[in-house]
Tab-separated table of C-alpha atoms and ligand atoms in Angstrom:
chain	number	residue	atom	x	y	z
Q	308	MET	CA	14.294	102.655	-79.346
Q	309	ALA	CA	11.155	104.218	-80.722
Q	310	PRO	CA	10.583	103.629	-84.484
Q	311	SER	CA	10.624	107.322	-85.143
Q	312	ASP	CA	14.080	107.539	-83.672
Q	313	ARG	CA	15.473	104.880	-86.058
Q	314	PRO	CA	18.454	106.350	-87.947
Q	315	HIS	CA	18.245	106.229	-91.642
Q	316	ARG	CA	21.200	104.992	-93.584
Q	317	SER	CA	20.517	107.263	-96.499
Q	318	GLY	CA	17.624	109.217	-97.833
Q	319	GLY	CA	14.101	108.542	-96.679
Q	320	ALA	CA	13.126	106.901	-100.040
Q	321	GLU	CA	15.364	103.832	-99.571
Q	322	PRO	CA	13.787	100.501	-98.637
Q	323	GLU	CA	14.469	99.480	-95.101
Q	324	THR	CA	16.084	96.126	-96.017
Q	325	THR	CA	18.370	95.505	-98.893
Q	326	PRO	CA	19.135	92.151	-100.568
Q	327	GLY	CA	22.746	91.145	-100.119
Q	328	PRO	CA	24.952	88.182	-99.283
Q	329	PRO	CA	23.318	85.721	-96.921
Q	330	ALA	CA	23.575	87.219	-93.492
Q	331	SER	CA	24.800	84.968	-90.658
Q	332	GLY	CA	21.404	85.509	-88.975
Q	333	ALA	CA	19.633	83.660	-91.803
Q	334	VAL	CA	21.990	80.688	-91.481
Q	335	SER	CA	21.324	80.461	-87.735
Q	336	ASP	CA	17.598	80.469	-88.381
Q	337	ARG	CA	18.016	77.526	-90.719
Q	338	ALA	CA	20.134	75.696	-88.130
Q	339	ALA	CA	17.518	76.391	-85.482
Q	340	ASP	CA	14.803	75.017	-87.804
Q	341	LEU	CA	16.805	71.830	-88.278
Q	342	VAL	CA	17.446	71.416	-84.563
Q	343	ALA	CA	13.723	71.901	-83.940
Q	344	ALA	CA	12.920	69.361	-86.644
Q	345	LEU	CA	15.257	66.886	-84.989
Q	346	ALA	CA	13.575	67.456	-81.639
Q	347	GLY	CA	10.175	66.898	-83.264
Q	348	LEU	CA	11.454	63.753	-84.922
Q	349	LYS	CA	12.709	62.447	-81.610
Q	350	ALA	CA	9.378	63.132	-79.907
Q	351	GLU	CA	7.480	61.464	-82.728
Q	352	ALA	CA	9.805	58.455	-82.657
Q	353	GLU	CA	9.380	58.104	-78.918
Q	354	GLN	CA	5.611	57.986	-79.251
Q	355	GLN	CA	5.665	55.456	-82.074
Q	356	ILE	CA	8.217	53.252	-80.316
Q	357	ARG	CA	6.098	53.228	-77.218
Q	358	SER	CA	3.006	52.087	-79.087
Q	359	ALA	CA	4.785	49.582	-81.354
Q	360	ALA	CA	2.954	46.255	-81.261
Q	361	ASP	CA	5.890	43.900	-81.568
Q	362	GLY	CA	9.531	43.418	-82.481
Q	363	ASP	CA	8.766	43.651	-86.224
Q	364	ALA	CA	7.115	47.037	-85.797
Q	365	LEU	CA	10.197	48.212	-83.889
Q	366	GLN	CA	12.440	46.989	-86.707
Q	367	ARG	CA	10.405	49.018	-89.193
Q	368	LEU	CA	10.657	52.124	-87.015
Q	369	LYS	CA	14.410	51.647	-86.776
Q	370	THR	CA	14.748	51.686	-90.589
Q	371	ASP	CA	12.294	54.515	-90.866
Q	372	TYR	CA	14.180	56.794	-88.463
Q	373	LEU	CA	17.781	55.611	-88.460
Q	374	GLY	CA	18.218	54.031	-91.901
Q	375	ARG	CA	21.488	55.268	-93.404
Q	376	LYS	CA	20.042	56.131	-96.861
Q	377	ALA	CA	16.332	56.751	-96.502
Q	378	GLY	CA	16.089	57.325	-92.743
Q	379	ARG	CA	14.417	60.479	-91.490
Q	380	VAL	CA	17.433	61.554	-89.458
Q	381	SER	CA	19.679	61.084	-92.483
Q	382	ALA	CA	17.274	63.225	-94.512
Q	383	ILE	CA	17.847	66.093	-92.145
Q	384	LEU	CA	21.587	65.555	-92.186
Q	385	LYS	CA	21.553	66.020	-95.960
Q	386	ALA	CA	21.269	69.732	-95.348
Q	387	LEU	CA	24.539	69.856	-93.401
Q	388	PRO	CA	26.939	70.619	-96.279
Q	389	SER	CA	25.036	73.796	-97.119
Q	390	LEU	CA	25.506	75.136	-93.598
Q	391	GLU	CA	28.269	77.237	-92.189
Q	392	ALA	CA	30.846	75.544	-90.022
Q	393	GLU	CA	29.408	76.608	-86.694
Q	394	ALA	CA	25.816	75.812	-87.650
Q	395	ARG	CA	26.972	72.508	-89.056
Q	396	ARG	CA	28.489	71.629	-85.691
Q	397	THR	CA	25.335	72.578	-83.819
Q	398	VAL	CA	23.014	70.643	-86.115
Q	399	GLY	CA	25.431	67.692	-86.322
Q	400	GLN	CA	25.559	67.487	-82.558
Q	401	ALA	CA	21.752	67.673	-82.263
Q	402	ALA	CA	21.413	64.946	-84.925
Q	403	ASN	CA	23.813	62.647	-83.065
Q	404	ASP	CA	21.946	63.257	-79.835
Q	405	ALA	CA	18.609	62.508	-81.478
Q	406	LYS	CA	20.011	59.361	-83.068
Q	407	ALA	CA	21.455	58.145	-79.766
Q	408	ALA	CA	18.177	58.856	-77.961
Q	409	ILE	CA	16.117	56.980	-80.575
Q	410	GLU	CA	18.541	54.048	-80.532
Q	411	GLN	CA	18.264	53.889	-76.776
Q	412	LEU	CA	14.448	53.948	-76.899
Q	413	LEU	CA	14.442	51.212	-79.529
Q	414	ALA	CA	16.827	49.047	-77.548
Q	415	SER	CA	14.829	49.146	-74.340
Q	416	ALA	CA	11.530	48.588	-76.172
Q	417	GLU	CA	13.080	45.614	-77.993
Q	418	ALA	CA	14.233	44.128	-74.699
Q	419	GLU	CA	10.741	44.540	-73.275
Q	420	HIS	CA	9.091	42.851	-76.259
Q	421	ALA	CA	11.624	40.035	-76.216
Q	422	ALA	CA	10.972	39.380	-72.508
Q	423	ARG	CA	7.227	39.310	-73.106
Q	424	ALA	CA	7.498	37.007	-76.081
Q	425	ALA	CA	9.996	34.581	-74.444
Q	426	PRO	CA	8.584	31.061	-74.037
Q	427	PRO	CA	8.196	29.890	-70.399
Q	428	ALA	CA	11.197	27.946	-69.077
Q	429	GLY	CA	10.908	24.173	-69.180
Q	430	ASP	CA	9.775	21.580	-71.671
Q	431	LEU	CA	6.084	22.102	-72.395
Q	432	THR	CA	5.799	18.767	-74.176
Q	433	MET	CA	6.830	16.806	-71.080
Q	434	PRO	CA	3.935	14.792	-69.572
Q	435	ALA	CA	2.734	16.185	-66.229
Q	436	ARG	CA	3.805	14.404	-63.040
Q	437	PRO	CA	0.719	12.945	-61.339
Q	438	ALA	CA	-0.083	14.669	-58.040
Q	439	TRP	CA	1.190	12.650	-55.070
Q	440	ARG	CA	-1.562	11.591	-52.731
Q	441	GLY	CA	-0.547	11.329	-49.118
Q	442	ALA	CA	-1.528	8.433	-46.863
Q	443	LEU	CA	-1.917	8.037	-43.125
Q	444	HIS	CA	0.639	5.797	-41.447
Q	445	PRO	CA	-0.774	2.313	-40.694
Q	446	VAL	CA	-0.193	2.891	-36.960
Q	447	THR	CA	-2.173	6.148	-37.155
Q	448	LEU	CA	-4.924	4.269	-38.983
Q	449	VAL	CA	-5.292	1.621	-36.267
Q	450	ALA	CA	-4.995	4.227	-33.476
Q	451	THR	CA	-7.889	6.148	-35.010
Q	452	GLU	CA	-9.939	3.014	-35.520
Q	453	ILE	CA	-9.423	1.800	-31.929
Q	454	CYS	CA	-10.226	5.199	-30.425
Q	455	GLU	CA	-13.376	5.310	-32.536
Q	456	ILE	CA	-14.534	1.894	-31.321
Q	457	PHE	CA	-14.096	3.009	-27.693
Q	458	HIS	CA	-15.718	6.328	-28.547
Q	459	GLU	CA	-18.927	4.339	-29.077
Q	460	LEU	CA	-18.610	3.228	-25.440
Q	461	GLY	CA	-18.293	6.852	-24.285
Q	462	PHE	CA	-14.499	7.221	-24.239
Q	463	THR	CA	-12.792	10.484	-25.214
Q	464	ARG	CA	-9.170	10.907	-26.278
Q	465	ALA	CA	-6.345	12.195	-24.080
Q	466	VAL	CA	-2.643	12.653	-24.764
Q	467	GLY	CA	0.504	13.222	-22.701
Q	468	PRO	CA	4.187	14.045	-23.261
Q	469	GLU	CA	6.782	11.514	-24.430
Q	470	ALA	CA	9.382	12.932	-22.033
Q	471	GLU	CA	8.004	12.091	-18.609
Q	472	THR	CA	8.886	12.251	-14.949
Q	473	GLU	CA	10.053	9.077	-13.251
Q	474	ARG	CA	7.253	9.677	-10.777
Q	475	ASN	CA	4.464	9.581	-13.430
Q	476	ASN	CA	6.022	6.728	-15.413
Q	477	PHE	CA	6.836	4.499	-12.419
Q	478	THR	CA	6.432	5.695	-8.827
Q	479	ALA	CA	2.859	6.951	-8.947
Q	480	LEU	CA	1.941	3.773	-10.865
Q	481	ASN	CA	2.998	1.792	-7.817
Q	482	PHE	CA	6.380	0.551	-9.023
Q	483	PRO	CA	8.359	0.469	-5.749
Q	484	PRO	CA	11.918	1.848	-6.171
Q	485	GLY	CA	14.260	-0.985	-7.121
Q	486	HIS	CA	11.376	-3.420	-7.704
Q	487	PRO	CA	12.047	-6.152	-10.338
Q	488	ALA	CA	8.988	-4.953	-12.286
Q	489	LEU	CA	11.129	-1.990	-13.413
Q	490	ASP	CA	13.202	-4.487	-15.403
Q	491	MET	CA	10.178	-5.207	-17.619
Q	492	GLN	CA	10.403	-1.667	-18.937
Q	493	PRO	CA	14.043	-0.561	-19.297
Q	494	THR	CA	13.906	2.882	-20.889
Q	495	PHE	CA	16.056	5.884	-21.785
Q	496	TYR	CA	16.838	8.197	-18.895
Q	497	LEU	CA	17.162	11.886	-19.746
Q	498	GLY	CA	18.603	13.189	-16.488
Q	499	THR	CA	17.529	13.539	-12.888
Q	500	GLY	CA	13.965	12.291	-12.570
Q	501	ALA	CA	13.238	12.486	-16.326
Q	502	LEU	CA	12.932	9.733	-18.925
Q	503	LEU	CA	11.301	8.783	-22.211
Q	504	ARG	CA	8.045	7.135	-21.138
Q	505	SER	CA	8.125	3.343	-21.388
Q	506	HIS	CA	4.319	3.075	-21.731
Q	507	THR	CA	1.261	5.318	-22.009
Q	508	SER	CA	0.194	4.521	-18.419
Q	509	PRO	CA	1.728	7.755	-16.985
Q	510	VAL	CA	-1.088	9.585	-18.787
Q	511	GLN	CA	-3.501	7.711	-16.453
Q	512	ILE	CA	-1.827	9.675	-13.636
Q	513	ARG	CA	-2.073	12.970	-15.523
Q	514	VAL	CA	-5.750	12.435	-16.404
Q	515	MET	CA	-6.746	11.415	-12.856
Q	516	GLU	CA	-4.912	14.428	-11.404
Q	517	ALA	CA	-6.626	16.771	-13.854
Q	518	TYR	CA	-10.190	15.381	-13.809
Q	519	ARG	CA	-12.457	13.814	-11.197
Q	520	PRO	CA	-14.318	10.555	-11.986
Q	521	PRO	CA	-16.277	9.449	-13.883
Q	522	ILE	CA	-13.394	9.065	-16.354
Q	523	ARG	CA	-13.396	7.236	-19.678
Q	524	VAL	CA	-10.391	7.942	-21.906
Q	525	THR	CA	-8.285	6.356	-24.618
Q	526	ILE	CA	-4.678	7.570	-24.819
Q	527	PRO	CA	-2.695	6.924	-28.002
Q	528	GLY	CA	1.011	7.796	-28.064
Q	529	ARG	CA	4.620	6.892	-28.682
Q	530	CYS	CA	6.685	4.999	-26.106
Q	531	TYR	CA	10.342	3.990	-25.723
Q	532	ARG	CA	12.207	0.968	-24.412
Q	533	ARG	CA	15.767	-0.254	-24.646
Q	534	ASP	CA	14.778	-3.078	-27.003
Q	535	PRO	CA	16.648	-4.370	-30.042
Q	536	PHE	CA	15.531	-3.234	-33.505
Q	537	ASP	CA	14.584	-6.452	-35.312
Q	538	ALA	CA	11.618	-7.935	-37.171
Q	539	SER	CA	9.368	-7.897	-34.084
Q	540	HIS	CA	10.935	-5.286	-31.735
Q	541	ALA	CA	11.616	-1.576	-31.949
Q	542	PRO	CA	12.998	0.823	-29.338
Q	543	VAL	CA	10.203	3.233	-30.318
Q	544	PHE	CA	6.652	1.952	-30.558
Q	545	THR	CA	3.084	3.165	-30.136
Q	546	GLN	CA	0.519	2.172	-27.563
Q	547	VAL	CA	-3.050	3.016	-26.819
Q	548	GLU	CA	-4.090	3.104	-23.196
Q	549	GLY	CA	-7.655	2.800	-21.935
Q	550	LEU	CA	-8.863	4.001	-18.526
Q	551	CYS	CA	-12.318	3.768	-17.014
Q	552	VAL	CA	-12.979	5.022	-13.452
Q	553	ASP	CA	-16.415	5.284	-11.884
Q	554	GLU	CA	-18.510	4.017	-9.006
Q	555	GLY	CA	-19.341	0.301	-9.180
Q	556	ILE	CA	-16.971	-0.669	-12.020
Q	557	SER	CA	-16.004	-4.369	-11.915
Q	558	PHE	CA	-13.915	-6.918	-13.791
Q	559	VAL	CA	-17.073	-7.828	-15.710
Q	560	ASP	CA	-17.050	-4.348	-17.291
Q	561	LEU	CA	-13.410	-4.830	-18.255
Q	562	LYS	CA	-14.065	-8.202	-19.907
Q	563	ALA	CA	-17.143	-6.908	-21.692
Q	564	ALA	CA	-15.421	-3.785	-23.028
Q	565	ILE	CA	-12.308	-5.665	-24.234
Q	566	THR	CA	-14.388	-8.425	-25.853
Q	567	PHE	CA	-16.626	-5.835	-27.551
Q	568	PHE	CA	-13.504	-4.108	-28.856
Q	569	ALA	CA	-11.802	-7.326	-30.089
Q	570	ARG	CA	-14.905	-8.404	-31.979
Q	571	ARG	CA	-15.187	-5.009	-33.650
Q	572	PHE	CA	-11.514	-4.659	-34.455
Q	573	PHE	CA	-10.514	-8.219	-35.435
Q	574	ALA	CA	-13.571	-10.226	-36.461
Q	575	ALA	CA	-17.156	-10.658	-35.305
Q	576	GLY	CA	-17.409	-13.591	-32.892
Q	577	VAL	CA	-13.627	-13.955	-32.476
Q	578	ASN	CA	-12.564	-15.940	-29.408
Q	579	VAL	CA	-10.892	-13.894	-26.663
Q	580	ARG	CA	-9.131	-15.232	-23.573
Q	581	PHE	CA	-7.915	-13.596	-20.362
Q	582	ARG	CA	-4.793	-15.020	-18.676
Q	583	PRO	CA	-3.715	-13.983	-15.193
Q	584	SER	CA	-0.705	-11.674	-15.220
Q	585	PHE	CA	1.011	-8.989	-13.165
Q	586	PHE	CA	1.363	-5.234	-13.414
Q	587	PRO	CA	2.208	-3.073	-10.387
Q	588	PHE	CA	-0.636	-0.641	-11.183
Q	589	THR	CA	-3.481	-3.160	-11.671
Q	590	GLU	CA	-4.848	-5.835	-9.360
Q	591	PRO	CA	-5.930	-8.314	-10.534
Q	592	SER	CA	-4.120	-8.129	-13.874
Q	593	ALA	CA	-4.565	-10.037	-17.099
Q	594	GLU	CA	-3.014	-10.592	-20.475
Q	595	VAL	CA	-5.546	-10.773	-23.335
Q	596	ASP	CA	-5.178	-13.068	-26.346
Q	597	VAL	CA	-7.346	-13.275	-29.466
Q	598	GLU	CA	-7.611	-16.246	-31.751
Q	599	CYS	CA	-4.787	-16.058	-34.307
Q	600	GLN	CA	-6.103	-14.210	-37.332
Q	601	LEU	CA	-3.866	-16.134	-39.732
Q	602	CYS	CA	-4.575	-19.759	-38.781
Q	603	HIS	CA	-7.860	-19.209	-36.888
Q	604	GLY	CA	-6.670	-21.137	-33.892
Q	605	SER	CA	-5.071	-24.185	-35.457
Q	606	GLY	CA	-1.498	-23.007	-34.853
Q	607	CYS	CA	0.977	-21.403	-37.290
Q	608	PRO	CA	4.452	-19.783	-37.204
Q	609	ALA	CA	2.911	-16.337	-36.576
Q	610	CYS	CA	1.307	-17.530	-33.307
Q	611	LYS	CA	4.199	-19.903	-32.563
Q	612	GLY	CA	1.825	-22.836	-32.886
Q	613	THR	CA	-0.421	-21.722	-29.982
Q	614	GLY	CA	-3.418	-20.575	-32.033
Q	615	TRP	CA	-3.516	-17.345	-29.944
Q	616	MET	CA	-2.070	-13.871	-30.346
Q	617	GLU	CA	-1.387	-11.679	-27.334
Q	618	ILE	CA	-2.852	-8.225	-27.908
Q	619	LEU	CA	-2.851	-6.313	-24.626
Q	620	GLY	CA	-2.308	-6.119	-20.883
Q	621	CYS	CA	-5.052	-4.977	-18.537
Q	622	GLY	CA	-6.488	-5.139	-15.044
Q	623	MET	CA	-8.430	-3.381	-12.309
Q	624	VAL	CA	-6.780	-0.102	-11.218
Q	625	ASP	CA	-4.773	-0.809	-8.057
Q	626	PRO	CA	-6.155	1.109	-5.031
Q	627	ALA	CA	-2.589	2.308	-4.326
Q	628	VAL	CA	-2.660	4.197	-7.640
Q	629	PHE	CA	-5.968	5.872	-6.694
Q	630	GLU	CA	-4.388	6.945	-3.422
Q	631	ASN	CA	-1.357	8.409	-5.247
Q	632	VAL	CA	-3.618	10.685	-7.316
Q	633	GLY	CA	-6.135	11.550	-4.619
Q	634	VAL	CA	-9.088	9.449	-5.838
Q	635	ASP	CA	-11.029	7.724	-3.031
Q	636	PRO	CA	-10.516	3.920	-3.500
Q	637	GLU	CA	-13.451	3.202	-1.159
Q	638	ARG	CA	-15.797	5.006	-3.499
Q	639	TYR	CA	-14.307	4.407	-6.953
Q	640	THR	CA	-13.074	1.400	-8.876
Q	641	GLY	CA	-11.795	1.194	-12.431
Q	642	TRP	CA	-10.037	-0.757	-15.112
Q	643	ALA	CA	-7.250	-0.006	-17.545
Q	644	PHE	CA	-5.573	-1.594	-20.544
Q	645	GLY	CA	-2.485	-0.945	-22.643
Q	646	MET	CA	-2.113	-2.217	-26.181
Q	647	GLY	CA	0.762	-2.196	-28.681
Q	648	LEU	CA	-0.375	-0.541	-31.899
Q	649	ASP	CA	2.529	-1.635	-34.069
Q	650	ARG	CA	1.524	-5.255	-33.492
Q	651	ALA	CA	-2.140	-4.411	-34.094
Q	652	ALA	CA	-1.246	-2.721	-37.401
Q	653	MET	CA	0.865	-5.707	-38.422
Q	654	VAL	CA	-2.012	-8.108	-37.725
Q	655	ARG	CA	-4.563	-5.850	-39.363
Q	656	TYR	CA	-2.584	-5.273	-42.585
Q	657	GLY	CA	-0.495	-8.465	-42.748
Q	658	ILE	CA	2.810	-6.594	-42.279
Q	659	PRO	CA	5.589	-9.184	-41.747
Q	660	ASP	CA	8.340	-6.946	-40.300
Q	661	ILE	CA	7.932	-4.098	-37.771
Q	662	ARG	CA	10.843	-2.216	-39.379
Q	663	LEU	CA	8.673	-1.456	-42.413
Q	664	LEU	CA	6.700	0.902	-40.157
Q	665	PHE	CA	9.810	3.009	-39.564
Q	666	GLU	CA	11.355	3.062	-43.032
Q	667	ALA	CA	10.318	5.723	-45.541
Q	668	ASP	CA	9.831	3.183	-48.331
Q	669	MET	CA	7.233	4.660	-50.680
Q	670	ARG	CA	6.369	1.233	-52.146
Q	671	PHE	CA	5.132	0.299	-48.677
Q	672	HIS	CA	3.432	3.550	-47.697
Q	673	ARG	CA	1.706	4.049	-51.043
Q	674	GLN	CA	-0.410	0.977	-50.314
Q	675	PHE	CA	-2.229	2.948	-47.621
Q	676	VAL	CA	-3.354	5.757	-49.907
Q	677	GLY	CA	-7.094	6.157	-49.650
Q	678	SER	CA	-7.518	3.761	-46.723
Q	679	VAL	CA	-9.323	6.300	-44.528
S	104	LIG	N1	1.429	-0.292	-19.363
S	104	LIG	C1	1.468	-1.723	-19.528
S	104	LIG	C2	2.622	-2.100	-20.467
S	104	LIG	O1	3.028	-1.276	-21.231
S	104	LIG	C3	0.172	-2.243	-20.106
S	104	LIG	C4	-1.003	-2.041	-19.180
S	104	LIG	C5	-1.728	-0.863	-19.207
S	104	LIG	C6	-1.378	-3.028	-18.292
S	104	LIG	C7	-2.818	-0.690	-18.369
S	104	LIG	C8	-2.437	-2.870	-17.451
S	104	LIG	C9	-3.161	-1.695	-17.485
S	104	LIG	O2	3.116	-3.191	-20.438
């Protein structure tokens, strides 16, 4: 409607608006102002709550906004009685909403502050547990030491599997089927043609089938036999094998290498003796003893009064073994030895009972911390 078309209530001299009873429009404006104020309050509260430094600051904001007497929301509510019923409902509703929203903001901010301020779980005054230092097993220690001594003579390390074929463990090593020598090494059979190796000698077969001479290897590893488990026997034990194959190798080389080793491992100048023995895979064969390290040869319970301790079996590689692995026995000769490491560790560290090597007794194992 264009202003000029506006109808006049009376004559043209009358003012356009006349004072009168409060119009409902004025009341609505007031209600709208209050609702807007509440919205502003809520926005302001939100900002302050978000930047509150700690729980105390939040507590102050709570009183400031929601306090029943002097709170800012309450201050706005004071105007309610002067409003008309409908406006009162609108403003009341908006006030409740604002209150609920501010309470909610306060609650989640309080939870956040509480989580941040919570002390870490556990007793901070408790003394720290010292870090546990690991140790190498005494058998691992002697295995490493022995391999290192032979390393000086040009030997490298080789390993093989603990589950072996009957052929590698016995047949190829010249044990004839049914031969009494098999009784020296009763082991655990896994099924047709498979067993837990009774010595590390099958790795001689594996090495000679994989590499041509010259060969110089030490072979540490675990072996199995159906032996009792007592102070000096265990059905699981560790050996180290030695194998040297080349042109012109003789028994003199074997004696020299073993004596060199014994004097490095046990004691400088220790007496070593070679006794004739038998193994199907060496010919001739020998058993090697060193002077007892406890009584130095005079005889004691540890050496059963003999003054000697048996440390290994050895011999010159039997030509039949060379033939089984395709090495020419006319051209090559060699020697081999096999040594029990559990016994060596017991002698080296004065361990009285082999079972200590298998038990997880920390009082025992802790003694080897730092021995590398
Ligand atoms: N393998 C033999 C044993 O365990 C030891 C040995 C190895 C003997 C090499 C001679 C040569 O009894």
